[in-house]
Coordinates of C-alpha atoms and ligand atoms in Angstrom, one line a residue:
M1 CA 20.2 -44.4 -1.5
I2 CA 19.1 -41.7 -4.0
K3 CA 16.3 -40.9 -1.6
T4 CA 18.6 -40.4 1.4
R5 CA 20.9 -38.2 -0.7
S6 CA 18.1 -36.0 -1.9
V7 CA 16.9 -35.6 1.7
V8 CA 20.4 -34.6 2.7
Y9 CA 20.6 -32.1 -0.2
L10 CA 17.2 -30.8 0.7
L11 CA 18.2 -30.3 4.4
C12 CA 21.5 -28.6 3.4
G13 CA 19.5 -26.3 1.0
I14 CA 17.1 -25.3 3.8
I15 CA 20.0 -24.7 6.3
F16 CA 21.9 -22.6 3.7
C17 CA 18.9 -20.7 2.6
L18 CA 17.6 -19.9 6.1
P19 CA 19.9 -17.0 7.1
S20 CA 19.4 -15.1 3.9
A21 CA 15.6 -15.8 3.7
F22 CA 15.3 -14.8 7.3
S23 CA 17.1 -11.5 7.0
Q24 CA 15.4 -10.6 3.7
T25 CA 11.9 -11.2 5.0
S26 CA 12.2 -10.1 8.6
R27 CA 14.0 -6.9 8.1
P28 CA 12.6 -5.1 5.1
N29 CA 12.6 -1.3 5.2
V30 CA 9.1 0.0 6.0
V31 CA 7.6 3.2 4.7
I32 CA 4.1 4.3 5.8
I33 CA 2.7 7.1 3.7
Y34 CA -0.2 8.3 5.7
A35 CA -2.4 10.8 3.9
D36 CA -4.7 13.2 5.7
D37 CA -8.5 13.1 5.1
L38 CA -8.2 11.1 1.9
G39 CA -11.4 9.3 1.2
Y40 CA -12.1 5.8 0.0
G41 CA -13.1 7.1 -3.4
D42 CA -10.5 9.8 -3.8
V43 CA -8.0 7.8 -5.8
S44 CA -8.4 6.2 -9.2
C45 CA -7.4 2.7 -8.1
Y46 CA -10.4 2.9 -5.7
G47 CA -12.8 4.0 -8.4
A48 CA -12.3 7.8 -8.8
K49 CA -13.0 8.8 -12.3
K50 CA -12.7 12.6 -12.2
V51 CA -9.2 12.7 -10.8
A52 CA -6.2 10.5 -11.7
T53 CA -3.6 9.2 -9.3
P54 CA -1.2 7.2 -11.5
N55 CA 1.5 6.8 -8.8
I56 CA -0.8 5.5 -6.1
D57 CA -2.4 3.3 -8.8
R58 CA 1.0 1.9 -9.7
L59 CA 1.7 1.1 -6.1
A60 CA -1.7 -0.7 -5.9
K61 CA -1.0 -2.6 -9.2
A62 CA 2.2 -4.0 -7.8
G63 CA 0.8 -4.7 -4.4
M64 CA -2.3 -5.7 -2.4
R65 CA -5.2 -3.2 -2.4
F66 CA -7.5 -3.6 0.6
T67 CA -11.2 -2.9 0.3
N68 CA -12.1 -3.3 3.9
A69 CA -9.3 -1.5 5.8
H70 CA -10.0 0.8 8.7
T71 CA -8.7 3.5 10.9
T72 CA -9.9 3.3 14.4
S73 CA -11.5 6.7 14.4
A74 CA -13.1 9.2 12.1
T75 CA -10.7 12.0 13.0
C76 CA -6.9 12.5 13.0
T77 CA -5.6 12.5 16.5
P78 CA -7.3 9.4 17.8
S79 CA -6.6 7.4 14.6
R80 CA -2.9 8.3 14.8
Y81 CA -2.8 7.6 18.6
S82 CA -4.3 4.2 18.1
M83 CA -2.0 3.3 15.2
L84 CA 1.2 4.4 17.0
T85 CA 0.4 3.0 20.4
G86 CA -1.8 -0.1 19.8
E87 CA -4.3 1.2 22.3
Y88 CA -7.7 2.4 21.2
A89 CA -7.7 6.2 21.7
W90 CA -11.2 6.1 23.3
R91 CA -9.6 4.2 26.2
K92 CA -7.6 7.4 27.0
P93 CA -9.4 10.7 27.7
G94 CA -8.1 13.7 25.9
T95 CA -7.3 12.0 22.6
G96 CA -9.9 13.9 20.6
V97 CA -8.7 16.4 17.9
A98 CA -5.7 18.1 19.6
T99 CA -5.1 21.8 19.7
G100 CA -1.9 23.2 18.3
D101 CA -0.3 23.6 21.7
A102 CA -1.5 20.3 23.2
A103 CA 0.9 18.5 25.5
A104 CA 2.4 15.2 24.3
L105 CA -0.3 12.5 24.3
I106 CA 2.1 9.6 23.9
L107 CA 4.5 9.5 26.7
P108 CA 7.8 7.6 27.0
G109 CA 7.8 4.3 28.8
R110 CA 5.2 2.5 26.6
S111 CA 5.3 0.4 23.5
T112 CA 4.9 2.2 20.3
L113 CA 5.1 1.3 16.6
P114 CA 8.4 3.2 16.0
L115 CA 9.9 1.6 19.1
V116 CA 9.2 -1.9 17.7
F117 CA 11.4 -0.9 14.8
Q118 CA 14.0 0.8 16.9
N119 CA 14.3 -2.3 19.1
A120 CA 14.7 -4.3 15.9
G121 CA 17.7 -2.2 15.0
Y122 CA 16.0 0.0 12.5
K123 CA 16.7 3.7 12.0
T124 CA 13.3 5.4 12.5
G125 CA 12.0 8.7 11.3
V126 CA 8.8 10.7 11.2
V127 CA 8.1 13.4 8.6
G128 CA 5.0 15.6 8.2
K129 CA 1.9 16.0 10.3
W130 CA 2.2 15.0 13.9
H131 CA -1.0 16.1 15.7
L132 CA -0.3 14.1 18.9
G133 CA 0.8 16.9 21.1
L134 CA 4.3 18.0 22.1
G135 CA 6.0 18.9 25.3
P136 CA 5.0 18.6 29.0
Q137 CA 1.6 19.4 30.6
G138 CA 0.8 23.0 29.7
G139 CA 2.3 22.5 26.2
P140 CA 5.7 22.9 24.5
D141 CA 8.2 25.7 24.8
W142 CA 8.2 26.8 21.2
N143 CA 11.3 28.9 21.8
G144 CA 13.4 26.3 23.6
E145 CA 13.8 22.5 23.7
I146 CA 10.7 20.6 22.8
K147 CA 10.4 17.5 25.0
P148 CA 8.7 15.0 25.1
S149 CA 8.6 14.8 21.3
P150 CA 8.6 12.0 18.8
L151 CA 12.3 11.5 19.7
D152 CA 11.2 10.3 23.1
I153 CA 8.9 7.5 21.9
G154 CA 10.9 5.7 19.3
F155 CA 11.8 8.0 16.5
D156 CA 15.5 8.7 15.8
E157 CA 14.7 11.7 13.6
S158 CA 11.7 14.0 13.3
F159 CA 10.7 16.8 11.0
I160 CA 7.1 17.7 11.6
M161 CA 4.4 20.3 12.0
A162 CA 2.9 20.2 15.4
A163 CA -0.7 19.8 14.6
T164 CA -2.5 20.6 11.3
G165 CA -2.1 23.0 8.5
D166 CA -5.0 25.0 9.8
R167 CA -3.8 25.3 13.4
V168 CA -1.1 27.6 14.8
P169 CA 1.8 27.5 15.2
C170 CA 2.6 27.5 11.5
V171 CA 6.2 26.4 11.8
Y172 CA 8.2 23.2 11.3
V173 CA 9.8 21.5 14.2
E174 CA 13.0 19.5 13.5
N175 CA 13.9 17.1 16.3
R176 CA 13.6 19.4 19.4
R177 CA 13.6 22.8 17.8
V178 CA 11.5 25.1 15.7
V179 CA 13.2 25.5 12.4
N180 CA 14.6 29.0 11.4
L181 CA 13.5 30.6 14.6
D182 CA 14.9 34.0 15.4
P183 CA 15.4 34.2 19.2
A184 CA 14.7 37.9 19.0
D185 CA 11.2 37.2 17.7
P186 CA 9.9 34.5 20.1
I187 CA 6.7 32.5 19.3
K188 CA 3.6 32.8 21.4
V189 CA 0.6 30.7 20.8
S190 CA -2.9 30.7 22.4
F191 CA -6.1 28.8 21.8
K192 CA -7.9 30.7 24.5
E193 CA -7.5 34.4 24.2
P194 CA -6.0 36.8 21.6
I195 CA -2.3 37.5 21.8
G196 CA -0.2 40.0 19.9
N197 CA -1.9 42.4 17.5
E198 CA -1.6 40.6 14.2
P199 CA -4.7 40.6 11.9
T200 CA -7.3 37.9 12.3
G201 CA -9.7 36.5 9.7
R202 CA -12.6 37.7 11.8
A203 CA -11.4 41.3 12.1
N204 CA -9.6 41.7 8.7
P205 CA -11.3 39.5 6.2
E206 CA -10.0 41.8 3.4
R207 CA -6.5 40.4 4.0
L208 CA -7.4 36.8 3.3
K209 CA -6.4 35.0 0.1
M210 CA -8.6 32.1 1.0
K211 CA -11.7 32.9 3.1
H212 CA -13.1 30.7 5.8
S213 CA -16.5 29.1 5.6
H214 CA -16.7 28.1 9.3
G215 CA -14.1 28.6 12.0
H216 CA -10.6 29.4 10.9
D217 CA -10.9 33.1 11.6
F218 CA -8.1 33.6 14.1
T219 CA -4.6 34.8 13.2
I220 CA -3.9 35.2 9.5
I221 CA -0.7 33.4 8.4
N222 CA 0.3 33.5 4.7
G223 CA -3.0 35.1 3.9
I224 CA -5.0 32.3 5.5
G225 CA -7.0 32.5 8.7
R226 CA -6.1 29.7 11.2
I227 CA -7.4 28.1 14.3
G228 CA -5.7 29.7 17.3
Y229 CA -3.7 32.9 17.9
M230 CA 0.0 33.2 17.1
T231 CA 2.5 36.0 17.3
G232 CA 6.2 36.1 16.7
G233 CA 8.3 33.5 14.9
K234 CA 8.1 35.4 11.6
S235 CA 11.2 33.9 10.1
A236 CA 10.1 30.4 11.0
R237 CA 6.6 30.5 9.4
W238 CA 5.8 28.1 6.7
K239 CA 4.5 28.9 3.2
D240 CA 1.7 26.4 2.6
E241 CA 2.5 26.3 -1.1
D242 CA 5.9 24.8 -0.4
M243 CA 4.9 22.4 2.3
A244 CA 4.5 19.3 0.1
D245 CA 8.0 19.9 -1.5
I246 CA 9.6 20.4 1.9
F247 CA 8.1 17.3 3.5
T248 CA 8.8 15.2 0.4
E249 CA 12.4 16.4 0.3
K250 CA 12.8 15.5 4.0
A251 CA 11.3 12.0 3.4
V252 CA 13.6 11.4 0.4
S253 CA 16.7 12.5 2.3
F254 CA 15.8 10.3 5.2
I255 CA 15.6 7.3 2.8
E256 CA 18.9 8.3 1.1
K257 CA 20.7 8.8 4.5
H258 CA 19.6 5.4 5.8
Q259 CA 19.7 3.4 2.5
A260 CA 22.4 1.0 3.9
E261 CA 20.5 0.0 7.0
P262 CA 17.0 -1.1 7.8
F263 CA 14.8 2.0 8.2
F264 CA 11.2 2.8 9.2
L265 CA 9.7 6.0 7.9
Y266 CA 6.4 7.3 9.0
F267 CA 5.6 9.9 6.3
S268 CA 2.5 11.7 7.3
T269 CA 1.5 14.1 4.5
Q270 CA -0.3 17.3 5.2
D271 CA -2.3 16.7 2.0
I272 CA -5.2 16.6 1.5
H273 CA -6.3 18.4 4.8
V274 CA -7.4 22.0 4.8
P275 CA -6.2 24.6 4.0
R276 CA -5.7 23.1 0.6
V277 CA -2.9 25.1 -0.9
P278 CA -1.2 23.3 -3.8
H279 CA 2.2 24.4 -5.2
E280 CA 1.7 26.3 -8.4
R281 CA 2.8 23.2 -10.4
F282 CA -0.5 21.6 -9.3
A283 CA -2.8 24.7 -8.9
G284 CA -5.7 24.5 -11.3
K285 CA -4.5 21.2 -12.8
S286 CA -7.3 19.0 -11.6
G287 CA -10.3 21.1 -12.7
M288 CA -11.8 20.4 -9.3
G289 CA -10.3 23.3 -7.4
P290 CA -7.7 23.0 -4.7
R291 CA -9.1 19.8 -3.2
G292 CA -8.5 18.0 -6.5
D293 CA -5.2 19.8 -7.0
V294 CA -3.8 18.6 -3.7
I295 CA -4.9 15.0 -4.6
L296 CA -2.6 15.4 -7.6
Q297 CA 0.1 16.8 -5.3
L298 CA -0.3 13.9 -2.9
D299 CA 0.0 11.5 -5.8
W300 CA 3.2 13.3 -6.9
T301 CA 4.6 12.9 -3.4
V302 CA 3.9 9.1 -3.5
G303 CA 5.7 9.0 -6.9
Q304 CA 8.7 10.8 -5.4
V305 CA 9.0 8.2 -2.7
M306 CA 8.7 5.4 -5.2
Q307 CA 11.3 6.9 -7.5
T308 CA 13.7 7.3 -4.6
L309 CA 13.3 3.6 -3.7
D310 CA 13.8 2.6 -7.3
R311 CA 16.8 4.9 -7.8
L312 CA 18.5 3.5 -4.7
N313 CA 17.6 0.0 -5.6
L314 CA 15.6 -0.4 -2.4
A315 CA 12.1 -1.1 -3.8
K316 CA 12.4 -4.9 -3.6
N317 CA 13.4 -4.8 0.1
T318 CA 11.0 -2.1 1.2
L319 CA 7.4 -2.7 2.4
V320 CA 5.4 0.4 1.5
I321 CA 2.0 1.1 3.0
F322 CA -0.2 3.8 1.7
S323 CA -3.3 4.8 3.7
S324 CA -5.2 7.7 5.2
D325 CA -6.1 8.8 8.8
N326 CA -9.9 9.2 8.3
G327 CA -12.5 9.6 5.6
P328 CA -13.1 12.5 3.3
V329 CA -14.7 15.9 3.9
V330 CA -15.5 18.5 1.2
D331 CA -16.1 21.8 3.0
D332 CA -13.9 21.6 6.1
G333 CA -13.9 25.3 6.9
Y334 CA -12.5 27.2 3.9
Q335 CA -14.2 28.6 0.8
D336 CA -12.0 26.7 -1.6
Q337 CA -14.6 25.8 -4.1
A338 CA -14.4 22.1 -3.2
V339 CA -18.2 21.8 -3.1
E340 CA -18.8 23.9 -6.3
L341 CA -16.2 22.1 -8.4
L342 CA -16.7 18.5 -7.2
N343 CA -18.0 17.8 -10.7
G344 CA -19.6 14.5 -9.8
H345 CA -16.6 13.2 -7.9
T346 CA -17.5 11.0 -5.0
P347 CA -14.8 11.2 -2.3
A348 CA -16.3 8.4 -0.3
G349 CA -17.0 6.1 -3.3
A350 CA -20.1 4.0 -2.5
L351 CA -19.7 4.5 1.2
R352 CA -22.0 6.6 3.4
G353 CA -20.8 9.5 5.6
G354 CA -17.3 10.9 5.7
K355 CA -14.8 12.3 8.1
Y356 CA -16.5 12.7 11.6
S357 CA -19.0 10.0 10.8
A358 CA -20.0 6.7 12.3
F359 CA -21.0 5.5 8.9
D360 CA -18.3 3.6 7.1
A361 CA -16.8 6.4 5.1
G362 CA -15.5 7.8 8.4
T363 CA -13.0 5.0 8.9
R364 CA -12.9 2.8 5.8
V365 CA -9.9 4.2 3.9
P366 CA -7.6 3.3 1.0
F367 CA -5.0 0.9 2.2
I368 CA -2.3 -0.5 -0.1
V369 CA 0.7 -2.7 0.8
R370 CA 3.5 -3.2 -1.7
W371 CA 6.4 -5.5 -1.0
P372 CA 7.7 -7.0 -4.2
G373 CA 8.3 -10.7 -4.1
Q374 CA 6.6 -11.0 -0.7
V375 CA 3.2 -9.6 -1.2
K376 CA 1.3 -10.8 -4.3
A377 CA -0.4 -8.2 -6.4
G378 CA -4.1 -8.3 -6.0
V379 CA -7.1 -7.2 -4.0
S380 CA -7.9 -8.3 -0.5
N381 CA -11.3 -8.0 1.2
A382 CA -9.8 -8.9 4.6
L383 CA -11.1 -6.9 7.5
V384 CA -8.0 -5.0 8.8
S385 CA -7.4 -2.2 11.2
Q386 CA -4.4 0.2 11.4
I387 CA -4.3 -0.6 15.1
D388 CA -2.8 -4.0 14.3
L389 CA 0.3 -2.6 12.6
L390 CA 2.2 -2.5 15.9
A391 CA 1.7 -6.2 16.7
S392 CA 2.1 -7.3 13.1
F393 CA 5.4 -5.5 12.6
A394 CA 6.5 -6.8 16.0
A395 CA 5.8 -10.3 14.6
L396 CA 7.6 -9.5 11.3
T397 CA 10.7 -8.2 13.0
H398 CA 10.6 -10.8 15.8
Q399 CA 10.1 -8.3 18.5
T400 CA 8.0 -8.4 21.6
F401 CA 6.0 -5.5 23.0
D402 CA 4.3 -4.5 26.2
A403 CA 0.7 -5.7 25.9
T404 CA -0.3 -3.8 29.0
T405 CA 0.4 -0.4 27.2
A406 CA -0.6 -1.7 23.8
P407 CA -3.6 -3.9 24.7
D408 CA -5.6 -3.7 21.5
T409 CA -3.1 -4.4 18.7
K410 CA -3.1 -8.0 17.4
D411 CA -0.9 -9.8 15.0
Y412 CA -2.6 -9.8 11.6
L413 CA 0.6 -9.9 9.6
S414 CA -0.6 -12.6 7.3
A415 CA -3.6 -10.5 6.5
F416 CA -1.5 -7.4 5.8
L417 CA 0.8 -9.5 3.6
G418 CA -2.3 -10.6 1.6
K419 CA -2.1 -14.3 2.6
D420 CA -5.0 -14.4 5.0
K421 CA -8.0 -13.0 3.2
K422 CA -10.3 -12.9 6.2
G423 CA -8.5 -10.7 8.7
R424 CA -10.2 -9.7 11.9
D425 CA -13.3 -11.3 13.3
Y426 CA -14.5 -8.0 14.4
L427 CA -13.5 -4.3 14.3
I428 CA -14.4 -1.3 16.4
E429 CA -15.0 2.1 14.8
H430 CA -15.2 5.3 16.8
A431 CA -16.7 8.7 15.8
G432 CA -17.8 9.8 19.3
T433 CA -20.4 7.1 18.7
F434 CA -19.2 3.5 18.7
S435 CA -19.8 0.9 15.9
I436 CA -18.8 -2.6 15.5
I437 CA -18.3 -4.7 12.4
K438 CA -18.5 -8.4 12.8
G439 CA -18.7 -10.7 9.7
D440 CA -21.1 -9.1 7.3
W441 CA -22.8 -7.0 10.0
K442 CA -22.3 -3.5 11.3
Y443 CA -24.0 -2.3 14.4
I444 CA -24.0 1.4 15.3
E445 CA -24.9 2.1 18.9
P446 CA -27.8 4.5 19.6
S447 CA -26.7 8.1 20.0
Q448 CA -28.4 11.4 20.8
R449 CA -25.7 13.3 18.9
A450 CA -26.5 15.3 15.8
K451 CA -27.5 13.3 12.7
K452 CA -25.8 15.7 10.4
S453 CA -23.1 18.3 10.6
I454 CA -24.6 21.4 8.9
E455 CA -21.1 23.0 8.6
T456 CA -19.4 20.2 6.7
N457 CA -22.7 18.7 5.3
T458 CA -21.7 15.2 6.6
E459 CA -24.2 12.5 7.7
L460 CA -22.7 11.7 11.1
G461 CA -24.4 8.2 11.4
N462 CA -26.0 9.0 14.7
D463 CA -29.5 7.9 15.5
P464 CA -31.4 7.5 18.8
Q465 CA -32.3 4.0 17.6
P466 CA -29.9 1.1 17.2
Q467 CA -28.7 0.7 13.6
L468 CA -27.8 -2.6 12.0
Y469 CA -26.6 -2.9 8.4
N470 CA -25.6 -5.9 6.3
L471 CA -22.4 -4.5 4.7
A472 CA -22.1 -7.4 2.3
K473 CA -25.4 -6.5 0.7
D474 CA -25.6 -2.8 1.6
V475 CA -22.2 -1.2 1.7
G476 CA -23.9 2.2 1.6
E477 CA -25.7 1.5 5.0
K478 CA -29.1 2.5 3.6
I479 CA -31.4 -0.2 5.1
N480 CA -31.5 -0.4 8.9
L481 CA -32.2 -4.0 9.7
A482 CA -32.1 -3.6 13.5
E483 CA -35.8 -4.1 14.2
A484 CA -36.0 -7.3 12.1
N485 CA -32.8 -8.8 13.7
L486 CA -33.1 -8.0 17.4
E487 CA -31.0 -11.1 18.3
K488 CA -28.1 -9.9 16.1
V489 CA -28.4 -6.4 17.7
K490 CA -28.2 -7.9 21.2
E491 CA -25.3 -10.1 20.3
L492 CA -23.3 -7.2 18.8
Q493 CA -24.3 -4.8 21.7
A494 CA -23.0 -7.4 24.2
F495 CA -19.8 -7.9 22.2
L496 CA -19.1 -4.2 21.9
K497 CA -19.6 -3.8 25.7
E498 CA -17.1 -6.6 26.3
V499 CA -14.5 -5.0 24.1
K500 CA -15.1 -1.6 25.7
E501 CA -14.6 -3.0 29.1
G502 CA -11.8 -5.4 28.2
Ligands
LIG1 C1 -12.0 20.7 13.2 C2 -11.8 21.9 12.2 C3 -11.4 21.2 10.8 C4 -10.2 20.2 11.0 C5 -10.6 19.2 12.1 C6 -9.4 18.3 12.4 C7 -13.1 23.9 12.5 C8 -14.4 24.6 12.3 N1 -13.0 22.7 12.0 O1 -12.3 21.3 14.4 O2 -11.1 22.1 9.9 O3 -9.1 21.0 11.4 O4 -10.9 19.9 13.3 O5 -9.1 17.5 11.4 O6 -12.2 24.4 13.2 S1 -8.2 16.3 11.6 O7 -8.1 15.6 10.3 O8 -6.9 16.8 12.0 O9 -8.8 15.5 12.6
LIG2 CA1 -7.4 13.7 9.2

């Protein structure tokens, strides 16, 4: 009798608990804070000693810190393309680093990460760096309506810069329009030939407040030479020093505005990409020059988002991801003393290579997931890829997606939530050259490309010979074991071929 009664109580309990448990755990707010060019070793919770990132550390302390999380590519555009579409960028030609006037790379009519959330009834927003092209073939009309834009592929609201801080046009785009544009002073942009007669870094170096070390010698905007020519749009031009404040303010107001409904915010910071121009609150504060200062600024940004979630009582029901789009680079084209003032800091931690590299520092990045009550605090060594966020969040929010347009994303939700500590069986990295990680092994395909970038002083991981590393024993990829393990090389070669053709 007692037994029957307790079973009945138990069943009633389950039935009554279900709706609330279901809604709590299947519709959390989701915020992805996506840093630019932040290396595995650039934050203190990943071992940095020379620079402190207390807010990012606090996020890590309350959440799961991943040690083996990857972007799909060692540069921005392809990493973001893969994360937002669930398709490896290398399957689609033209997804390398995009120019500032590139046409939209992600077109309407396919599954996307924001669309998964939109279909699940979320309000969706993107703030910060886009770098996935805008407008039709031939590029966007900067002086008119910008379409396609993020609004056409799943975002309800958008406040972005088109490409990068170092590429023209140096203006913000809100939804379909350039912000503060004076129609009497139209914007023209060219990446091919000079337009207008504004000074350039090449012709007028005396006008620069930050000199270039390589490239970046076209139109000077705010005292900084950029990639590409721009004329007009004077009232719309950004001031680099204020950019972190402006993007953070937009991210915070998006959260405030949608606090009463589920929301998804893709907050893609311009920090710590070049040009590194901190606000005066951070300038000179790290002792490592602008590169260190913008790490402090990035940490402040993360703190502002966390404070907002606390203030609005949303922290508990918000899943926050913090990560980066590719590995670190020290000299990426400006003389900003990043090299001289590094002061023993190791942006890639114990990893080899960096941004642009087939070695692991190219794609292995900080990755933190915080979701109080749902994700235990700790460290996970699971092998995870940002490409799987689409399928995993579709699983979380009980949505389906079109696997023909998003063929490479897989549901690894339980790995992202820190429950499955193994993650993927294999993972593909791309830096022009392909690599595959499977179990403890990493294979880098033979490549005739340069072994080193002289400009950025990065080991690119290319070698005409096959490379095989045991990451469990040799995370720094120092000892090439290919010759002694030809069977393993063959196995991974065949497997990589299969994935490429699949
Ligand atoms: C390179 C730029 C580099 C950076 C990179 C893109 C030069 C010499 N170098 O071509 O400064 O802008 O493109 O970086 O122009 S990413 O993080 O957006 O992929
Ligand atoms: Ca980047």
